[in-house]
Each structure stands twice: as C-alpha cells, then as structure tokens.
XYZ file of C-alpha atoms in Angstrom:
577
model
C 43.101 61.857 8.223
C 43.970 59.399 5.492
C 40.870 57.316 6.143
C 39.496 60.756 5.156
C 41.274 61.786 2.312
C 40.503 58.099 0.772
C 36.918 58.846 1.732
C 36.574 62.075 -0.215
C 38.353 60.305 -3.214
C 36.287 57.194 -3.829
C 34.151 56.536 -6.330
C 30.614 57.227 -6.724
C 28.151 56.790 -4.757
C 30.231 55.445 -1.963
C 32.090 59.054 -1.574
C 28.256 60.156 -0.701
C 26.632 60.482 2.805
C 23.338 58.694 2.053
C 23.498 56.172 -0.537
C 20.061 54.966 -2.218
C 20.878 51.058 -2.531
C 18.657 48.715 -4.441
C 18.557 44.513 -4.306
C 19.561 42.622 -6.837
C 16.464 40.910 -7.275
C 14.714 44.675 -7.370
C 17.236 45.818 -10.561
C 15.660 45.242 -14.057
C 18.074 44.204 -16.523
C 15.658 43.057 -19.158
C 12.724 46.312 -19.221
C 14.639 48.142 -21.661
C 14.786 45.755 -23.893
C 11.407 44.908 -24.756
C 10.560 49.146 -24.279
C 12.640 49.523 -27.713
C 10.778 48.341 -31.081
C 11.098 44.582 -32.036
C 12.854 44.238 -35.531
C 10.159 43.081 -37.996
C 12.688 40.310 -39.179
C 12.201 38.400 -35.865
C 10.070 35.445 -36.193
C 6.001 36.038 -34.864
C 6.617 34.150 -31.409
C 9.336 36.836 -30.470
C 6.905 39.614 -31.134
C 4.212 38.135 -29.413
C 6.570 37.944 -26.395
C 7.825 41.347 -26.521
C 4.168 42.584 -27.087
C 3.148 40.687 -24.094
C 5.763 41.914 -21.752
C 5.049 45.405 -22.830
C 1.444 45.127 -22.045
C 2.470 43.215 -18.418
C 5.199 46.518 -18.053
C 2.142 49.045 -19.270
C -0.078 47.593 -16.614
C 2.283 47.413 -13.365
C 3.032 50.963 -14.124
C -0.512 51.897 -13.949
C -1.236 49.801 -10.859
C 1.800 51.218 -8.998
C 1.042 54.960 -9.479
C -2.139 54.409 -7.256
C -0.305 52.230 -4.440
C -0.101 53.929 -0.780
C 2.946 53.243 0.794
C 2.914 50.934 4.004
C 4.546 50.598 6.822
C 6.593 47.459 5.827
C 7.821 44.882 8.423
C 10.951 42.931 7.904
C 10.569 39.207 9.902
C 14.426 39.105 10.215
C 14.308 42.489 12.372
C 11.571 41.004 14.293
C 14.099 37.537 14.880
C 16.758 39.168 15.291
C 15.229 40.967 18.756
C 14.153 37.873 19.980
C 16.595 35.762 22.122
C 15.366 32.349 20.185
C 17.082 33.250 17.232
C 20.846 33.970 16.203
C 21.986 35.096 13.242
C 24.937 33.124 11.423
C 26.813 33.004 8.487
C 27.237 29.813 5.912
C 27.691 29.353 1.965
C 24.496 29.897 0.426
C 25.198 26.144 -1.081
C 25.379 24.151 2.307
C 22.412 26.310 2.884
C 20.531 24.788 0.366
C 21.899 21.200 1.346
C 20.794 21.583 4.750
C 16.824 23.086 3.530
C 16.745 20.119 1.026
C 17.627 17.412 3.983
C 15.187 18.908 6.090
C 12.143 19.081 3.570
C 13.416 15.551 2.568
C 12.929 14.537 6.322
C 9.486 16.416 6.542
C 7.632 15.190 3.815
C 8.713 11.553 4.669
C 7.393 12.273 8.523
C 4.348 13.388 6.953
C 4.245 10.161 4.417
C 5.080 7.772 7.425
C 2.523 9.575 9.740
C -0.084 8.269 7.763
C 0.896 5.413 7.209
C 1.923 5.173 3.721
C 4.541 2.237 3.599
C 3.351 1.823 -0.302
C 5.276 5.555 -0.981
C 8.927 6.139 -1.879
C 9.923 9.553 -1.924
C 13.194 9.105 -3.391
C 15.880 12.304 -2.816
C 14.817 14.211 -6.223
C 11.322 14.692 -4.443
C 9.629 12.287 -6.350
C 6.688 10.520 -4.787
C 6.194 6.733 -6.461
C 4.565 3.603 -5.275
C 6.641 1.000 -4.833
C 3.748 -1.784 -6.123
C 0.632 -1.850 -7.831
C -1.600 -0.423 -5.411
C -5.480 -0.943 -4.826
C -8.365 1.022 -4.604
C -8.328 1.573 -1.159
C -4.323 2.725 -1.044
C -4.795 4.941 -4.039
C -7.622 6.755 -1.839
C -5.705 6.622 1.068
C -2.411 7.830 -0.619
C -3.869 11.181 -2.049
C -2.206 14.194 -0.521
C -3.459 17.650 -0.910
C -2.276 20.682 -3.018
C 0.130 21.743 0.103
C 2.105 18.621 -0.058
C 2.718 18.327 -3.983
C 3.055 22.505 -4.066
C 5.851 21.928 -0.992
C 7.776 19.086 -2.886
C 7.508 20.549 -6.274
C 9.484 23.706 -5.398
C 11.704 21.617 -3.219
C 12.405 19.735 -6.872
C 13.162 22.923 -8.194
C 15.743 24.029 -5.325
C 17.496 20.322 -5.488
C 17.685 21.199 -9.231
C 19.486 24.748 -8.850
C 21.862 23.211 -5.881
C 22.590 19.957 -7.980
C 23.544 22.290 -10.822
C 25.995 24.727 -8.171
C 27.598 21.207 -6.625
C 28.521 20.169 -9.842
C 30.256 23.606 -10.400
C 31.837 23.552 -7.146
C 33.324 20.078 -7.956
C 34.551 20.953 -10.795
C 32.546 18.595 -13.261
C 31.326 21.461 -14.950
C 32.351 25.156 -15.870
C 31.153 28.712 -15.135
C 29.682 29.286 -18.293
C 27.938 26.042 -18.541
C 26.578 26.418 -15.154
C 24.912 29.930 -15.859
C 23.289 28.472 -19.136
C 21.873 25.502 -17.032
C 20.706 28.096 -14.444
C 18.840 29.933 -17.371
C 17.619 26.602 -18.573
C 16.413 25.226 -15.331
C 14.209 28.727 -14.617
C 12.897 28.887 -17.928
C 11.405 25.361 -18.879
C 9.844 24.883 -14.824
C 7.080 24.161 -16.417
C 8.908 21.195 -17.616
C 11.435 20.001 -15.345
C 8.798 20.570 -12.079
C 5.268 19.752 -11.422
C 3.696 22.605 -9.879
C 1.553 24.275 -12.324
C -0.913 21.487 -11.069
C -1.088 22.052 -7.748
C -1.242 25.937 -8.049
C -2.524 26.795 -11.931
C -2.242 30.603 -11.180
C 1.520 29.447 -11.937
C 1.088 29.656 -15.614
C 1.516 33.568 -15.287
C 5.112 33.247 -14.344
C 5.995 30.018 -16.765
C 4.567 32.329 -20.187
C 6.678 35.676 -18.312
C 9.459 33.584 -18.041
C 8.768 32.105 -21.734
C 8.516 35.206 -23.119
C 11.735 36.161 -21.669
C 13.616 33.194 -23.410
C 12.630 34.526 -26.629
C 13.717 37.838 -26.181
C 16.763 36.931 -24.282
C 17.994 34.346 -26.801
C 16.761 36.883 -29.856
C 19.309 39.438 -28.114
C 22.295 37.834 -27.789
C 21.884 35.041 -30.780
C 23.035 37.458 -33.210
C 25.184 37.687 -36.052
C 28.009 35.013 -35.859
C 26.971 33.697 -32.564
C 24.118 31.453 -34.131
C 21.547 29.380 -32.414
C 22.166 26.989 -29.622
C 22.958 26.814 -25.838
C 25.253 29.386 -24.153
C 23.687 32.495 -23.382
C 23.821 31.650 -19.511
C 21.995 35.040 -18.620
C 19.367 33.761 -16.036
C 18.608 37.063 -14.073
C 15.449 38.166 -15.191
C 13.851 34.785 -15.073
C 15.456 34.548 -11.481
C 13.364 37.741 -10.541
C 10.541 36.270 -11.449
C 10.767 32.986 -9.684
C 11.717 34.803 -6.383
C 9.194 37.316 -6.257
C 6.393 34.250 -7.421
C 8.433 32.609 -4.001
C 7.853 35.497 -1.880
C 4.150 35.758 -2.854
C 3.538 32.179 -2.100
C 5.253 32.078 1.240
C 2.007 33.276 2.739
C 0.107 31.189 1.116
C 1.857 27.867 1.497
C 2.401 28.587 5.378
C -1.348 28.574 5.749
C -1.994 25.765 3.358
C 0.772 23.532 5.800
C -1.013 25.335 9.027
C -4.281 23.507 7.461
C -2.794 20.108 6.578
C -0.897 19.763 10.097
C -4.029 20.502 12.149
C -5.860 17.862 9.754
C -3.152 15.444 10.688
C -2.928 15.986 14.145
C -6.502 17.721 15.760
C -8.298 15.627 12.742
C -11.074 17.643 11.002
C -13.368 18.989 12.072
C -16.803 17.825 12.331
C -20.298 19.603 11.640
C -23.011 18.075 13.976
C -25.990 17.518 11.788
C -28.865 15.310 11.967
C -28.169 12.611 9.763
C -31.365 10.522 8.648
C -31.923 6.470 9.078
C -30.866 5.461 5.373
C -30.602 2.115 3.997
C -26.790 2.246 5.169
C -27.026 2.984 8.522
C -29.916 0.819 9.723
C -27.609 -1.941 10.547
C -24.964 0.439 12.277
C -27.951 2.007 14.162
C -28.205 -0.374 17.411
C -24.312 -0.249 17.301
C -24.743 3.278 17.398
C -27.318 3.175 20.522
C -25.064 0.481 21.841
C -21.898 2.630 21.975
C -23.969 5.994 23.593
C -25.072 3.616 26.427
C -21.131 2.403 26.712
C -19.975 5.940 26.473
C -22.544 7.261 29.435
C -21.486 4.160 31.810
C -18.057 5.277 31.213
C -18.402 8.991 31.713
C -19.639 8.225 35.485
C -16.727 6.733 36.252
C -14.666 10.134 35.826
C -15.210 13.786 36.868
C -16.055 16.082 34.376
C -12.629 17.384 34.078
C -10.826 14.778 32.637
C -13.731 12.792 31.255
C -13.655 13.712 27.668
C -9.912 12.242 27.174
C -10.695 9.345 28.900
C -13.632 8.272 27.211
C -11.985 8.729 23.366
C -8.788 6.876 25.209
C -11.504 4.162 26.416
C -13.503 3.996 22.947
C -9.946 3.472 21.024
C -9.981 0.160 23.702
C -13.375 -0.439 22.438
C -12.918 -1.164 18.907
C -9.424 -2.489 19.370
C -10.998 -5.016 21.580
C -13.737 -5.577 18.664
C -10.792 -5.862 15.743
C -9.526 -8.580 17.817
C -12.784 -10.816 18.464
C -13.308 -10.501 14.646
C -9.456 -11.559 13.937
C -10.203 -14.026 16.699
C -7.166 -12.589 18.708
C -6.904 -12.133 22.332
C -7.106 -8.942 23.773
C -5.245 -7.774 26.611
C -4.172 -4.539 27.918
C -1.786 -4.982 31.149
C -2.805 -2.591 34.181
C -5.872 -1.491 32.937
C -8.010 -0.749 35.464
C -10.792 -3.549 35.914
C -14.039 -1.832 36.125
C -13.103 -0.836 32.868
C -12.242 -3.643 31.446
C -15.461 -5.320 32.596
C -17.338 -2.644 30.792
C -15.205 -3.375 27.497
C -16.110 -7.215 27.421
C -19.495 -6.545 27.941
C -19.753 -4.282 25.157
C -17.823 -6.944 22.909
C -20.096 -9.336 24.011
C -23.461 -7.611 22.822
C -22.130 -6.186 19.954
C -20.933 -9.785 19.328
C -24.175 -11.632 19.791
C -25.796 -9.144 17.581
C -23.004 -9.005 14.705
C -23.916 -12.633 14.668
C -27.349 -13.004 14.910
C -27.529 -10.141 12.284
C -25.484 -13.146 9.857
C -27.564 -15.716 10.709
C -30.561 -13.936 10.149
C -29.164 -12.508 6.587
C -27.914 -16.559 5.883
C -31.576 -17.246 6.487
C -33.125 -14.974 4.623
C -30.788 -15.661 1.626
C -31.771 -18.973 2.044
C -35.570 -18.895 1.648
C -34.930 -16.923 -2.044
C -35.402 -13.192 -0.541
C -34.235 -10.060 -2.163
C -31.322 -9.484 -0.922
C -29.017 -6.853 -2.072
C -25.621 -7.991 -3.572
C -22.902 -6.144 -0.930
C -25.194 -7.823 2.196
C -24.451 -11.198 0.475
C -20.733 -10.382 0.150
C -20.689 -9.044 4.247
C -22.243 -12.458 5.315
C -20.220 -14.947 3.653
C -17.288 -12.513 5.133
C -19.368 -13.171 8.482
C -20.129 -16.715 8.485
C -15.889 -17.398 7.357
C -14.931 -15.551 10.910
C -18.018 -17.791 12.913
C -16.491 -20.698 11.017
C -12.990 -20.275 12.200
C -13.951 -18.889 15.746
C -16.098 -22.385 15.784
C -13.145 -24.279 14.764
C -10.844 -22.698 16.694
C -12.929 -23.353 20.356
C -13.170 -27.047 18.904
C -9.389 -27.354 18.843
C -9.106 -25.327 22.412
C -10.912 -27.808 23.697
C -9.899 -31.017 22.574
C -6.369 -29.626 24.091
C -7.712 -29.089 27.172
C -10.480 -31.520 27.253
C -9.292 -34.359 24.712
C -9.410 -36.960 23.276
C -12.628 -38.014 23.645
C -12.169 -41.967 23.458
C -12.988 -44.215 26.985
C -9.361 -45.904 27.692
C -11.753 -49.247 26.967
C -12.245 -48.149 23.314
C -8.490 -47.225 22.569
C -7.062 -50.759 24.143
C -10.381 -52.384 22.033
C -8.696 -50.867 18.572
C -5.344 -51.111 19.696
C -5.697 -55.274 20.758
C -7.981 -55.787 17.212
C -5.438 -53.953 14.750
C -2.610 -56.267 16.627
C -4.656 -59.081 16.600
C -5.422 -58.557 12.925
C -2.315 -57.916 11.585
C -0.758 -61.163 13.364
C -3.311 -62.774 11.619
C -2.651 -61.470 7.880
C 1.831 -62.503 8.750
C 2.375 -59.104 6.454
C 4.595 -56.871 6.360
C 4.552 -53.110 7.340
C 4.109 -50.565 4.440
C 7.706 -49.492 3.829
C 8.576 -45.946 2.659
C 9.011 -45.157 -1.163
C 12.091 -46.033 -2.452
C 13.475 -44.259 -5.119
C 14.550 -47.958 -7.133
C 10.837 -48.572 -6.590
C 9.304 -49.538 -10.503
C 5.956 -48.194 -9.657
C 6.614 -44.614 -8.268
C 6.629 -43.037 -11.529
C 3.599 -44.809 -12.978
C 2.370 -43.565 -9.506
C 2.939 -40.018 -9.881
C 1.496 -40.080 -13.706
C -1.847 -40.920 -12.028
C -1.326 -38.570 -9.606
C -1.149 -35.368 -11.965
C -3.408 -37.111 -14.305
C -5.916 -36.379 -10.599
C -4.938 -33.447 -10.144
C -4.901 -32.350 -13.450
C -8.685 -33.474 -13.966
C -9.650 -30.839 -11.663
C -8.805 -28.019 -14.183
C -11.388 -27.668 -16.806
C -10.231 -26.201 -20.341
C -12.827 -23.787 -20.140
C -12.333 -22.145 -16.564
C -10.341 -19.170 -16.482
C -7.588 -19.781 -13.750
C -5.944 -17.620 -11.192
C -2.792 -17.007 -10.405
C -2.191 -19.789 -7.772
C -4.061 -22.240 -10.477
C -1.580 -20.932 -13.327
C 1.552 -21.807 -10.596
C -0.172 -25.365 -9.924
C -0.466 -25.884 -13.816
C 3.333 -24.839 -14.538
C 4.414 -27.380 -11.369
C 2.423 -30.367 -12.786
C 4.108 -29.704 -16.476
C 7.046 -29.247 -14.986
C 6.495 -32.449 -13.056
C 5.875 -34.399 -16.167
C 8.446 -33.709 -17.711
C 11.207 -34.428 -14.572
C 9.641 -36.901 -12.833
C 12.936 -38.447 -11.020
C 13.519 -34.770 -9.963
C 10.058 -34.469 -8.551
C 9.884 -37.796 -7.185
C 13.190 -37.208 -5.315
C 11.472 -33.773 -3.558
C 8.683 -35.283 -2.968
C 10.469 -37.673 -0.728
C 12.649 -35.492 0.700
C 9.580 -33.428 1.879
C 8.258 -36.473 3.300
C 11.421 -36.959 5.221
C 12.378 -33.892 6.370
C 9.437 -31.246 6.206
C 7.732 -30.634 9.692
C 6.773 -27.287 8.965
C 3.510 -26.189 6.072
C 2.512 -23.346 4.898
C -1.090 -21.825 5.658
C -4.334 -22.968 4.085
C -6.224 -20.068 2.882
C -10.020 -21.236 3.602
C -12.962 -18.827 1.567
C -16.911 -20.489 1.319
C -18.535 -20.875 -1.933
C -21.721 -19.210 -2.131
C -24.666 -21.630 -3.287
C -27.302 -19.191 -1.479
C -28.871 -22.700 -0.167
C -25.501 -23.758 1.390
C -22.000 -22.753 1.740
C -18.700 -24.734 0.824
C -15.551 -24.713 2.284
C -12.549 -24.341 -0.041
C -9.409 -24.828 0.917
C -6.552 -23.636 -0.669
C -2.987 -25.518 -0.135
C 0.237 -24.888 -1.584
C 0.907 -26.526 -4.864
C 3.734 -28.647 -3.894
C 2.380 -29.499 -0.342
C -0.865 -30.965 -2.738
C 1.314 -32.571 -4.762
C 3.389 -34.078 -2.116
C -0.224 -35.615 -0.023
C -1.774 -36.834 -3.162
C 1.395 -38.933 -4.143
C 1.351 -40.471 -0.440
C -2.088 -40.974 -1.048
C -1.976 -42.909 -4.208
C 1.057 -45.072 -2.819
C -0.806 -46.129 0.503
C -3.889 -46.955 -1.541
C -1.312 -48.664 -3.627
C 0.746 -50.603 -1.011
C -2.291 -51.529 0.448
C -3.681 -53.403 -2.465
C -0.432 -55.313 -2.905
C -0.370 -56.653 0.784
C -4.189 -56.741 1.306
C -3.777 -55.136 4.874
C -7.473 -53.058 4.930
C -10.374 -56.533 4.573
C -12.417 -56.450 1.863
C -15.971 -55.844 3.830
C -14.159 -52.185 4.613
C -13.328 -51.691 0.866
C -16.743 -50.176 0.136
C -16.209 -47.344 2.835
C -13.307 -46.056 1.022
C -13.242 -43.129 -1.559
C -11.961 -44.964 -4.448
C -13.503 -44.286 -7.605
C -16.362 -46.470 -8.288
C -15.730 -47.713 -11.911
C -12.359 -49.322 -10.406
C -14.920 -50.837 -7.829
C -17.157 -52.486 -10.464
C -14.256 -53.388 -12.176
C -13.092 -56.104 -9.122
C -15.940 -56.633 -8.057
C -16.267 -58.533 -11.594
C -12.697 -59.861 -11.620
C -13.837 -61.424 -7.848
C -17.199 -62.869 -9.641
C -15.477 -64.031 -12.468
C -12.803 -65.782 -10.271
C -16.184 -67.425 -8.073
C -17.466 -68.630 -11.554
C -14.695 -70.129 -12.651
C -13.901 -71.859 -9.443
C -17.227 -73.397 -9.496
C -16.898 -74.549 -12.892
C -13.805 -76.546 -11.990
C -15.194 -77.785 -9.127
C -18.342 -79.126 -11.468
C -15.894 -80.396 -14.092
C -14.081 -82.242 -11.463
C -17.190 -83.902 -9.711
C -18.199 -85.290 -13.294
C-alpha cells in the first residue's frame, strides 16, 4: 500500500502507466535556437551559420514527413538471445581503455602482418616511419582508406578518454573538462585526420562549425566576454555519434574487404595477356613453371592437389631465392620425389637465367642497342655468376687443395732457407712505436691513398668517412699509428667487402669496397714491408722489376746503380794510370 500511495504521488511522467522516453543523443538542445531570428549585431559568420542550420533543419523536416516507418532491429536484442554473448556492466571510461588497447593491438597485427618493420604506430594512433624510407617501402607501406578511417576515429576516442582520465585524476576540473569536450568535437577537423580518408566528413565538421558560432554567440554575452569556458558540448556530441552510427556499416565492410585482401589475397581476373616487350624474357619461365606444375599435379589426387601444388610452388621459388643468394636450400622431411622435381626445375631455370646474361654481356659487347634497365639486370647477373664462381673455387680448394706437388713446396721451402742463410739478415721485425720512420711512413701512406680522390669527383658517403679518417689521421698521427698497431696485433676478425662491377660495356671491373680503417691499416703494412725490405735487401734485385712499385722510383735507382758502375770504373781507370 505505501509503495502505492508513493506511486500515485510522484512526479511526472513517472506517476504515468506508459511513459514516452527519448535518448539523450535523440533530445535537441540547440534547434530552438537557431529557429528564433539572429540579432543583426552579430558578426556575418554567425549568420551564415544560423542560416545554414536553418536550411539543414528546413530540409530534414521535409525528408522525414515522407519516411515509412520500418521494422527496426536492435543487434543487442539479437546478442543478448544468443548464448555467445553476456551482458556486463563497467565504467564507460575503462570501457574506452579497453577499445583503445584493442584497436592499438589490431592495427599493429595488421602493420606487422605485412611486414612493415619501417612503421611505428605510437599509442596516440599515429602512424610514422621510423627512417627515411625508399621507393619501394613507401609503395609497400600505403594502407587503404579503412585503415587511416579506423585509426583516425580511434585518435579521436583516445582524445575524449585522455581528456575524462585527466578528470578522474584530478589534474583537471569539471568545468574545464566539459570546455575541452566542446573543443575536442568542434575543431576534429583539426585535432584528427579523417576528412581525408572519408571527404563526405566535411558535412559534419561545417554542422559542427556552425554550431560553435552559435553556441559561443549564446552564452558569450554581456559581462561574460570572449574566451574559453562555455563547456556545452551536446549538440556537437549528437552529431559525431549519429556520423558514428552511419559509418559503422560502412567501415565493417571496408575492414571485411581489407581482411580478405590480407588473408584470401585478391582476386584475380583471368585474361589473355599479350607477349610485350616485358614479358618475353619471363615467357619460357612461364612455360617452364606450367610443365613443373603438371608433373606435380600427378603426383596427388585431385582432391588435395590444388594446396599442394601452391605449397610446392612456394618451395619453388624459395629454392630459386636461394641459388641466386647462393644459399643452400634444404627442407628436412620433404618427400624426395619432390624434391627431385624442385632441383630440376632450379637447374633449367638456372642454365637459362645464365645463358640469358651471357648472351645480353655479348650483345652489349659487340655495340648493340640495348635498352638501359637490361644493362642494369646483367651486371646484377654477372655479380651473382661472379661470386657463385668464386665461391665453388674456394669449396674446392678446401676440399681439393692446395694444388702444389709436395716436390714443389720442399723446392721453395729449401731455396728461401738456403737464401736467407746466404744474405746472414735479419727477420723483418714488427713496427715499433720508437721507430723514426713510421710517421714519415704513414705521410706517404695517406699521401696514396689520398691520390685516389680527385677534386673534381663527387664522393659518397663511405668516400666522405675515408676523407674525414685520413684528415683526422694527419693531424694525430701517434694516435693513429698506435691503432694501427694494435689492429695488427690483436684484430682476427674484418668486416665484409662489398664487391659491385664497373660497367665499360667491353669489360667489367671488379671494385671492391673495404672499410676505411681496415685500408688504412693494409696500406701502412704495405709501405713498411716494402720499406724494411729495402733496408735489409732480403727480395734480389733480378725480382725487383716484378714488383708494383711505381716506376719513376724505378728509373730513379736504376740511375743511382749506373751512376755507382760509372764511378767505380772511373776509379778503377784512375788507379791503373
């Protein structure tokens, strides 16, 4: 009875039967506003905006008149049957903590997935590179408008929950929340990127523009003056949750897309393509691989065929990656007529990738026209031969090697003994650091290695770092002298040689690129065995011509030895008389 009697004297409308409730987000709060006359004293960009929302007001009205009702269908009713899906209840702000985390975790699996190490997608949702990137990354790194249109309104979320978590930590007030709130939904334009990926999205940043003029006109009135503080963000919150709710459908079929393209690939239109220019040398490959393919599918029924042979045709060009790297390829428990089939198909395509480059080397080098990329492709071609070449050579001198009779080595070994009993000389000791010569020694040597630099070539990078190390070397020469012979010491392991051909389209050169202190370090040793060897005159003199010494300093004794002849024999003369 008094559950009753309190009934009956409540307020309205909860003292009523049937109540007609309304959302929040379906209340207007702002429609009267712009329905009364706009004060001519206003400045022209308010009246434009309340002009502009009258006409947008005018128009739903008209449109809505003519709409048929429809049955609508509420996705949480449809949940809530199912036994999948419970329903819970959490603050609204560790709600939005746990939807950030898990579109933070998303887009990275999607970044990762392909393989875009070059990407940071730091926890504000934006994307960066973390280095300058190529061509080729730049292509590879461009996502599609349901990526960007997904991350962008996850911005704007982390945005509205940053804003709350300050609040709820106390770093900022209730009023200074609500006017970031209203700030945040009316510059999104701003603050967010997402006008580019959907550009329909203009509608809502001018609504929600217009609204900030009228809003701020309102309540900026008489002593209350200009500035920050109004902190009424409703209507501009309608509009960003119905533009939400209109998107949803959109978006889910835009990620729908984008998954299937990551994980199904696209799909692909069978048409005839004709023999151009850039697929005659892909063309026996082509033939190649349908022959490969067919001797594979009769290894398999016709059930499971199709998943084996794309399985089996990922072995395929794995296998060729790794000829070309000059890698071994080996897949354990693979089953051997299939593996047989794979090294036969490396093996032709391999005897035609390189007969194609000799072929292309020869034609190059009788003056042909050759186009400019096909040059490019067969010095590329000719480096891997080149190493593969180099690399047997070495295989087999390990398992072969060396090549000398045991005769010939004791023959050197009993003449170099023999010879240097006969010269009574000491060995060549190691550079001392007291030693006068060694920095008259390294002088010459980065006067060398500094000839090789013209003034008028434009240098790389490494050639810049060589440069700075050989000024730097000038000017501490007891420091570098001191490395140097620590390296020579103590260093047993180098760093790689980068090898690339010059093209002279009549021949190819090597060039080898070493590290700038490893040059450094074999040139001085150079210089101070030449050096040493001149003081203790352990190399004869009918080798000396063989040598690579420079030829002026070659002339040069040869003269001092003929003027020493002459001179002799003019004593000897002298002394006859």
């Amino acid at each position: 009875t008094l559950n009753a009697i309190e009934l009956m004297w409540i307020s309205n409308p909860f003292n009523d039967r049937i109540i007609k409730k309304k959302r929040t987000l379906d209340i207007c709060f702002s429609n009267t506003w712009f329905l009364e006359h706009c004060p001519v004293e206003f400045p022209i960009k308010v009246r434009i905006s309340h002009q502009k929302l009258l006409k947008r007001y005018v128009l739903n009205k008209i449109k809505n008149i003519n709409k048929k009702r429809t049955m609508k269908i509420r996705l949480l009713d449809i949940l809530e049957k199912s036994e999948y899906f419970k329903s819970t209840k959490i603050d609204w702000v560790e709600t939005g903590i746990h939807l950030n985390k898990q579109g933070f975790n998303m887009l990275n699996l999607l970044i990762h997935k392909k393989g875009l190490n070059f990407l940071h997608l730091d926890y504000n949702f934006n994307l960066k590179p973390v280095k300058t990137l190529t061509t080729k990354e730049r292509k590879k790194s461009r996502f599609g408008n349901a990526f960007h249109l997904c991350r962008e309104i996850l911005r704007m979320t982390k945005l509205i929950l940053d804003a709350h978590i300050q609040y709820r930590m106390g770093n900022i007030d209730a009023y200074q929340l609500a006017d970031g709130i209203q700030f945040i939904f009316s510059h999104i334009g701003q603050l967010t990127g997402m006008y580019r990926y959907k550009y329909k999205l203009m509608k809502q940043i001018r609504i929600c523009k217009d609204l900030k003029h009228v809003i701020y006109y309102r309540f900026n009135v008489g002593d209350v003056g200009k500035g920050p503080g109004v902190g009424f963000w409703v209507p501009t919150w309608r509009v960003w949750l119905y533009f939400l709710r209109g998107i949803t459908p959109l978006l889910e079929n835009w990620i729908n897309n984008l998954l299937i393209r990551q994980f199904i690939r696209r799909t692909k239109h069978k048409t005839a393509k004709s023999l151009t220019k850039q697929r005659i040398e892909s063309h026996y490959d082509l033939e190649l691989r349908t022959s490969i393919v067919n001797e594979i599918g009769a290894l398999f029924p016709s059930v499971v065929k199709e998943n084996k042979i794309n399985l089996i045709l990922q072995h395929l060009s794995e296998a060729w990656r790794c000829w070309k790297a000059n890698i071994s390829w080996v897949v354990p428990e693979m089953n051997k007529e299939i593996e047989i089939i794979i090294h036969k198909y490396v093996k032709l395509k391999a005897d035609w990738w390189s007969n194609i480059a000799y072929y292309n080397r020869e034609r190059i080098k009788n003056g042909a026209t050759v186009d400019k990329t096909v040059c490019r492709k067969n010095i590329g071609r000719l480096t891997r031969l080149f190493i593969r070449s180099e690399h047997k050579k070495q295989i087999q001198y390990s398992k072969e090697g060396p090549f000398i009779k045991k005769k010939e080595i004791v023959g050197y070994y009993t003449t170099m003994s023999e010879w240097f009993r006969f010269l009574e000389k000491d060995k060549i000791r190691f550079p001392s650091l007291n030693d006068k010569f060694s920095s008259n020694l390294l002088i010459i040597t980065l006067g060398h290695l500094k000839d090789q630099f013209s003034a008028n070539v434009k240098l790389n990078l490494q050639q810049k770092e060589e440069m700075e190390l050989l000024e730097y070397a000038y000017n501490n020469s007891n420091e570098v002298l001191k490395t140097i012979k620590r390296y020579l010491l103590i260093k047993r392991t180098f760093k790689e040689v980068f090898l690339s051909f010059m093209d002279h389209f009549d021949n190819i050169v090597p060039v080898y690129e070493v590290d700038a202190v490893e040059k450094l370090t074999d040139a001085y040793l150079d210089h101070f065995l030449w050096f040493e060897n001149d003081m203790i005159e352990i190399i004869p003199d009918w080798v000396k011509p063989s040598d690579k010494e420079i030829l002026p300093h070659l002339v040069y004794k040869w003269c001092k030895e003929y003027k020493e002849i002459v001179k002799t024999m003019k004593e000897s003369i002298v002394k006859k008389e």
